mmCIF file of C-alpha atoms in Angstrom:
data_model
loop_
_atom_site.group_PDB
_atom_site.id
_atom_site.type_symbol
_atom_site.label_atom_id
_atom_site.label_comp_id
_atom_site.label_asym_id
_atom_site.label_seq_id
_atom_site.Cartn_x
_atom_site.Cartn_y
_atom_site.Cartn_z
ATOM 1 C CA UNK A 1 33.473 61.875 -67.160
ATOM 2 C CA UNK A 2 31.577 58.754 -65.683
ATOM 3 C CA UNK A 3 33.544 56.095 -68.081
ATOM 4 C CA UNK A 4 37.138 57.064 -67.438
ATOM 5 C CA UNK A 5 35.535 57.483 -63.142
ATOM 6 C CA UNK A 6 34.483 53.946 -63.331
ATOM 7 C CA UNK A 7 38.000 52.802 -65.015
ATOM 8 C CA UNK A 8 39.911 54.429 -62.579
ATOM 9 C CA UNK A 9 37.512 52.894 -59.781
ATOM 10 C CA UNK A 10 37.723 49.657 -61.362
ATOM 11 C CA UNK A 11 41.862 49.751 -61.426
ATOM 12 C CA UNK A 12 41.725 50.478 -57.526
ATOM 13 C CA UNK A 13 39.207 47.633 -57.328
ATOM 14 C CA UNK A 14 41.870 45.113 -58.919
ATOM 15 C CA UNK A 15 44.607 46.795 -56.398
ATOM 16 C CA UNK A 16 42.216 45.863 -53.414
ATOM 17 C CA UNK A 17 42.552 42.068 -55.005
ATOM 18 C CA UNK A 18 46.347 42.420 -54.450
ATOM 19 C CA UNK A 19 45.926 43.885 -50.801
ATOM 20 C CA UNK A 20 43.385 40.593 -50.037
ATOM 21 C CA UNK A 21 40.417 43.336 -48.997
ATOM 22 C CA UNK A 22 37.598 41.588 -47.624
ATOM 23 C CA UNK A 23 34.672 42.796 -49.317
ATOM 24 C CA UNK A 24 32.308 42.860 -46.381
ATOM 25 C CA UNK A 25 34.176 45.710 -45.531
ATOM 26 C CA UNK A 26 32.894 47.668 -47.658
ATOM 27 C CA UNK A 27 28.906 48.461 -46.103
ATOM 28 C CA UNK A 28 30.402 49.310 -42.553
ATOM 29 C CA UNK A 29 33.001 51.434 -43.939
ATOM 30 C CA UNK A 30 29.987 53.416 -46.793
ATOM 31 C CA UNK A 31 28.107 53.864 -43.213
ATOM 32 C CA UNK A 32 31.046 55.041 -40.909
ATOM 33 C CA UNK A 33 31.698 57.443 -43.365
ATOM 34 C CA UNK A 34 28.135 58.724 -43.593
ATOM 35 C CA UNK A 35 27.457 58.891 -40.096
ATOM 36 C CA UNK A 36 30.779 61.276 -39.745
ATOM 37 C CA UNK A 37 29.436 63.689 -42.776
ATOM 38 C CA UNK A 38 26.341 64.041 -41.458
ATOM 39 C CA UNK A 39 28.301 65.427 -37.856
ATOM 40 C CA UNK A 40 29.743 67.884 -40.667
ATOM 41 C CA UNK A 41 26.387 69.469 -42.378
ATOM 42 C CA UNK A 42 22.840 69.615 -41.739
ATOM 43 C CA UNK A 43 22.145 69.844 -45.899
ATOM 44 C CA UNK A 44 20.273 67.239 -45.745
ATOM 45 C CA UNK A 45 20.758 66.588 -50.039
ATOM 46 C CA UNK A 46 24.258 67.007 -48.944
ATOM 47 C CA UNK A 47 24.367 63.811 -46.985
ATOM 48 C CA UNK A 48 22.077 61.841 -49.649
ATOM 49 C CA UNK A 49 24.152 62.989 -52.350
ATOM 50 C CA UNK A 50 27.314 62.014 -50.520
ATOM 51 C CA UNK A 51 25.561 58.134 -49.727
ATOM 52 C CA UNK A 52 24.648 57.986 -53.464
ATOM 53 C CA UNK A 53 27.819 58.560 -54.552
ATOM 54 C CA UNK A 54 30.186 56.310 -51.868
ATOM 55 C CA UNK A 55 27.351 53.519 -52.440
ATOM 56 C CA UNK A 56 27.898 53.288 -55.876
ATOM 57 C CA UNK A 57 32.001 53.679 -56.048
ATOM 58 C CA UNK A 58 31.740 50.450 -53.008
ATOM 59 C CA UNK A 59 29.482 49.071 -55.526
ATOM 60 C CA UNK A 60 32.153 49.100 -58.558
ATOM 61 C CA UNK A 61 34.964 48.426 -56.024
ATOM 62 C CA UNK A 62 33.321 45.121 -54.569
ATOM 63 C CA UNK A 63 32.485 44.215 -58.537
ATOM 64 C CA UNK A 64 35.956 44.639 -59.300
ATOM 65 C CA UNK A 65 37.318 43.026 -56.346
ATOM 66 C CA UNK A 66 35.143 39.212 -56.761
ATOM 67 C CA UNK A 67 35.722 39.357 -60.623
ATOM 68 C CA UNK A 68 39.406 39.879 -59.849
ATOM 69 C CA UNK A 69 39.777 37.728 -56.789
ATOM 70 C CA UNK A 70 41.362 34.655 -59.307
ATOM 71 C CA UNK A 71 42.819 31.389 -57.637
ATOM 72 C CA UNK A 72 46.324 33.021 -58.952
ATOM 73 C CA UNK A 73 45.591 36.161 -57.299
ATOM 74 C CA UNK A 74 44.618 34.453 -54.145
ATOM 75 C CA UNK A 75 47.788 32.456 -53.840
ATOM 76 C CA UNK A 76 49.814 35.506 -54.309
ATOM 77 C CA UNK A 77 48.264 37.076 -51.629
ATOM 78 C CA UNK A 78 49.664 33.816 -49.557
ATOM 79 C CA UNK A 79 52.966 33.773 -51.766
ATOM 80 C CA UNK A 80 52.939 29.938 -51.357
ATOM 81 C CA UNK A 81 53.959 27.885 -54.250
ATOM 82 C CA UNK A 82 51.611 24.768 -54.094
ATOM 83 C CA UNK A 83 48.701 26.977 -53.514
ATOM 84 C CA UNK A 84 49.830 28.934 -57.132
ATOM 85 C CA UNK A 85 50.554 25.357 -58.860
ATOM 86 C CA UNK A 86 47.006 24.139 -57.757
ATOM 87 C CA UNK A 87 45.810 27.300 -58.760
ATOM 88 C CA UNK A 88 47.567 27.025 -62.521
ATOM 89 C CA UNK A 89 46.899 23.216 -62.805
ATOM 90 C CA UNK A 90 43.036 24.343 -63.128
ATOM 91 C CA UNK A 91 43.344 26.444 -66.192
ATOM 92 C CA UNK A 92 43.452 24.865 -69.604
ATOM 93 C CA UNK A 93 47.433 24.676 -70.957
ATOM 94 C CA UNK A 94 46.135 27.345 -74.071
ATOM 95 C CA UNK A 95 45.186 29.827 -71.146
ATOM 96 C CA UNK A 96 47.448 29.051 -68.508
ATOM 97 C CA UNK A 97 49.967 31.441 -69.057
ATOM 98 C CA UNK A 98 47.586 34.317 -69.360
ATOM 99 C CA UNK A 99 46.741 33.420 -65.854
ATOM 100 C CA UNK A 100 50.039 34.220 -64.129
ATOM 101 C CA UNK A 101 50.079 37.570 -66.936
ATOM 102 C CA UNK A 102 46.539 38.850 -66.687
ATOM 103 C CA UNK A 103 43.514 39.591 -64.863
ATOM 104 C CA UNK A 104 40.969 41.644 -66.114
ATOM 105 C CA UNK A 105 37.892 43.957 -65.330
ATOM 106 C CA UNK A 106 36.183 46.229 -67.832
ATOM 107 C CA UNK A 107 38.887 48.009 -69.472
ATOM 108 C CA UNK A 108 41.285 47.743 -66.601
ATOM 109 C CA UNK A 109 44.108 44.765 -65.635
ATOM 110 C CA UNK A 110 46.370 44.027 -63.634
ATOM 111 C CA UNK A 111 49.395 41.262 -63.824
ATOM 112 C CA UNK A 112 49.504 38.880 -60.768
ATOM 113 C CA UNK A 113 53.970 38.237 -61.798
ATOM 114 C CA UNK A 114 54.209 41.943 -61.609
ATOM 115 C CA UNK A 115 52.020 41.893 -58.739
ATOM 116 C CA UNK A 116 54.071 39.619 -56.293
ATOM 117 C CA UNK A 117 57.039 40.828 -57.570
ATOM 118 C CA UNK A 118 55.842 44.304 -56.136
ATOM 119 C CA UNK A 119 54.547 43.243 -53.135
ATOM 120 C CA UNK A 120 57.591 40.911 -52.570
ATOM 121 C CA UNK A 121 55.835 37.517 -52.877
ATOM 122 C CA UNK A 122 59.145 36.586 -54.250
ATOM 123 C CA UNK A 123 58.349 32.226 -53.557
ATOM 124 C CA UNK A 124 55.357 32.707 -56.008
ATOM 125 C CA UNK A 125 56.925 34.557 -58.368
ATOM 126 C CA UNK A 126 59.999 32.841 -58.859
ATOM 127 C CA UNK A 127 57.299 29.517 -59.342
ATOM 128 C CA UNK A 128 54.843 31.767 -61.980
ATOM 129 C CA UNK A 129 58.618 32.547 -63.699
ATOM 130 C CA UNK A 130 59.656 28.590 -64.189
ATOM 131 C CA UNK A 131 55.947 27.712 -64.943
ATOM 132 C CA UNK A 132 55.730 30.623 -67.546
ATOM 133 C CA UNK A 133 59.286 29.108 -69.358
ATOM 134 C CA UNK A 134 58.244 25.382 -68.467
ATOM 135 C CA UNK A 135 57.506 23.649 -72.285
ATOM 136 C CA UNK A 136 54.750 21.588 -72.525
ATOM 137 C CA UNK A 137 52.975 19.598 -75.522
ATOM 138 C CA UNK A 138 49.812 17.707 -76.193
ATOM 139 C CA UNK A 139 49.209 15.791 -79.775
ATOM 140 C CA UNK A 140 48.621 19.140 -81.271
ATOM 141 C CA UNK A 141 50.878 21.695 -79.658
ATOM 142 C CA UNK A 142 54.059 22.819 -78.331
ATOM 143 C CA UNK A 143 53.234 25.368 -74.808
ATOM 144 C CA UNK A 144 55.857 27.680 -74.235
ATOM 145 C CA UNK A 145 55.233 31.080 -72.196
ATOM 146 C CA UNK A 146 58.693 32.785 -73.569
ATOM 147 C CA UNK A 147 56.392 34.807 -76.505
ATOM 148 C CA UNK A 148 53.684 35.731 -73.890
ATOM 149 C CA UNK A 149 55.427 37.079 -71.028
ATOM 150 C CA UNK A 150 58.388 39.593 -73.244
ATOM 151 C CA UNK A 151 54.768 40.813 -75.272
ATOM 152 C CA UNK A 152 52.667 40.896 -72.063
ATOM 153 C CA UNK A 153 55.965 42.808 -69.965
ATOM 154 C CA UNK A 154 58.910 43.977 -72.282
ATOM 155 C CA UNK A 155 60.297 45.403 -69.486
ATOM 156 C CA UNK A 156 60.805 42.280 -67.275
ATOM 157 C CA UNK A 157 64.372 42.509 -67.421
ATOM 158 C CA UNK A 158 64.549 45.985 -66.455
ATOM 159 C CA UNK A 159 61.528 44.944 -63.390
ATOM 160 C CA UNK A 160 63.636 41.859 -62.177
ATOM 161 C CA UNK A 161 67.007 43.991 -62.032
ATOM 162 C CA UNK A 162 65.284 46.743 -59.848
ATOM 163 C CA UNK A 163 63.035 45.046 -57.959
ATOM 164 C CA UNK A 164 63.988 41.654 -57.392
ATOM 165 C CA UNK A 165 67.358 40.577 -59.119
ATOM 166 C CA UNK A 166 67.386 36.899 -57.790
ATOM 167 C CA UNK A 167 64.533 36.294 -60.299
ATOM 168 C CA UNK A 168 66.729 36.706 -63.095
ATOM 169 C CA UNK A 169 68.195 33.500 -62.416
ATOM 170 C CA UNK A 170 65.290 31.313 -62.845
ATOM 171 C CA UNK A 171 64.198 33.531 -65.455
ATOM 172 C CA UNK A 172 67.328 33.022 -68.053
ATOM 173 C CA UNK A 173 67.751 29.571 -67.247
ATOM 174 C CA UNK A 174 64.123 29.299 -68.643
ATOM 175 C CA UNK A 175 64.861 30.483 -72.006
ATOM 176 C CA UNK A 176 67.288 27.455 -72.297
ATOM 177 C CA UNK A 177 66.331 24.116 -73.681
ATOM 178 C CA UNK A 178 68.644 21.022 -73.110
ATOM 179 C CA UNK A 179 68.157 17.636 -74.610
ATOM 180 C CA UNK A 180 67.795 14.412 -72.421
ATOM 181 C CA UNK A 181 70.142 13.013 -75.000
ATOM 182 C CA UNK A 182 73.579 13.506 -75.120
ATOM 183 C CA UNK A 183 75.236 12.113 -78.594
ATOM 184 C CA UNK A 184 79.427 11.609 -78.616
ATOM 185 C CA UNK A 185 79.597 13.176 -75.608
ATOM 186 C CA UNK A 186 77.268 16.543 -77.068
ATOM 187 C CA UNK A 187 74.102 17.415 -76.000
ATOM 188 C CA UNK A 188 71.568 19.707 -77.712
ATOM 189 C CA UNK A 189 71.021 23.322 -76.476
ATOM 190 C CA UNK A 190 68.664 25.752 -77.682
ATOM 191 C CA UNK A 191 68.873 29.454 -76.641
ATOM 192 C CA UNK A 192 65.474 31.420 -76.708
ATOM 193 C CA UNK A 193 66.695 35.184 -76.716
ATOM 194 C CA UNK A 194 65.296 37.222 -79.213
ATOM 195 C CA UNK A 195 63.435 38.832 -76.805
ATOM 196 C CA UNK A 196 67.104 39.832 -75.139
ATOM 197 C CA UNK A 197 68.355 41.005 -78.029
ATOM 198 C CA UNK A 198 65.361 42.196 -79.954
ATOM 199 C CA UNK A 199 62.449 44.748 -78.890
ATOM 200 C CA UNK A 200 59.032 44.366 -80.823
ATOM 201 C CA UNK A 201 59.737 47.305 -83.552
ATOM 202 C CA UNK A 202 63.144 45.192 -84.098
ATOM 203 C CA UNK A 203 65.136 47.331 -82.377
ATOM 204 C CA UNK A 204 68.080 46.539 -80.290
ATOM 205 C CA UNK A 205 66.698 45.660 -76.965
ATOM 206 C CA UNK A 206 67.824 47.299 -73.958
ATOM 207 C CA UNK A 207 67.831 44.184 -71.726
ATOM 208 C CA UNK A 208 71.547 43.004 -71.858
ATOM 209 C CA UNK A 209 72.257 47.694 -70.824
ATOM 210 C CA UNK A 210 69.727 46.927 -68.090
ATOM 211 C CA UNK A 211 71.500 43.351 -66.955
ATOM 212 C CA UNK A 212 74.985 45.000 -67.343
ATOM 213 C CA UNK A 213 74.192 47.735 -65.586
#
């Protein structure tokens, strides 16, 4: 099936973003490998059919790797925190959350939080985390990235308490909004936790099992 081969090509392309692969790799490492089949056969439609074939996937994979290669990718790779806060400054505030939640190729995508969270960039995750729960506003809008990152990961929780459980911190605090003002000695809170409480069919979320657990 040469859709679903080039999907699955594509998704180890957007891996090879994550492992910051050179892509000029790629043509030494399509000729090594020739040069050691042809030590292996003397079928000579053999050999072309194998160079057609690892041509093309190096092809796909060096596609997928510069239209994945993001600024936000790039400082997770260095899991600095100014280099992802120049890299987030760039994007517009209506896509700027997407940017720390999604990178895409074709049909395939891959999340640069869950990706330094994996790969234990743990500085520039914690900073996509506070970013991601950070309100903003302009004249016409409040930005908030609670909604996007429980749709784009319901399972953040459940990621944070297995993988890296210092990130819940930074990550409840977020969903808490206090007023500058404080009035008779009160100040204002607001608690954003449906997504704690409340999956996306309206069931009872399994976040506060996988917290207490």
């Amino acid at each position: 099936e040469p859709r679903d081969m080039v999907r699955k090509i594509s998704a180890i392309g957007l891996r090879h973003v994550g492992y910051a692969v050179p892509t000029e790799l790629f043509p030494p490492y399509v000729t090594a490998s020739i040069e050691v089949v042809r030590t292996m056969t003397t079928d000579e439609a053999a050999e072309t059919a194998f160079r057609w074939s690892l041509t093309l996937i190096s092809k796909i994979l060096v596609r997928s790797i510069n239209e994945g290669s993001t600024v936000v990718m790039k400082a997770v790779n260095t899991n600095q925190e100014k280099a992802l806060r120049r890299a987030v400054s760039m994007a517009p505030r209506g896509k700027r959350n997407m940017a720390m939640l999604n990178v895409a190729v074709g049909t395939e995508s891959i999340s640069p939080l869950y990706w330094a969270i994996e790969t234990g960039s743990h500085r520039v995750a914690k900073a996509m985390i506070i970013d991601l729960l950070t309100i903003r506003a302009d004249r016409d809008h409040y930005y908030y990235g609670n909604e996007a990152l429980f749709t784009r990961h319901p399972d953040i929780i459940h990621k944070l308490c297995v993988d890296a459980p210092p990130l819940l911190w930074p990550l409840l605090d977020g969903l808490i909004w206090r007023s500058r003002l404080v009035s008779q000695g009160m100040r204002r809170v607001n608690y954003y936790i449906q997504h704690l409480v409340q999956d996306a069919e309206g069931n009872m979320n399994k976040a506060l099992e996988w917290m207490a657990g």
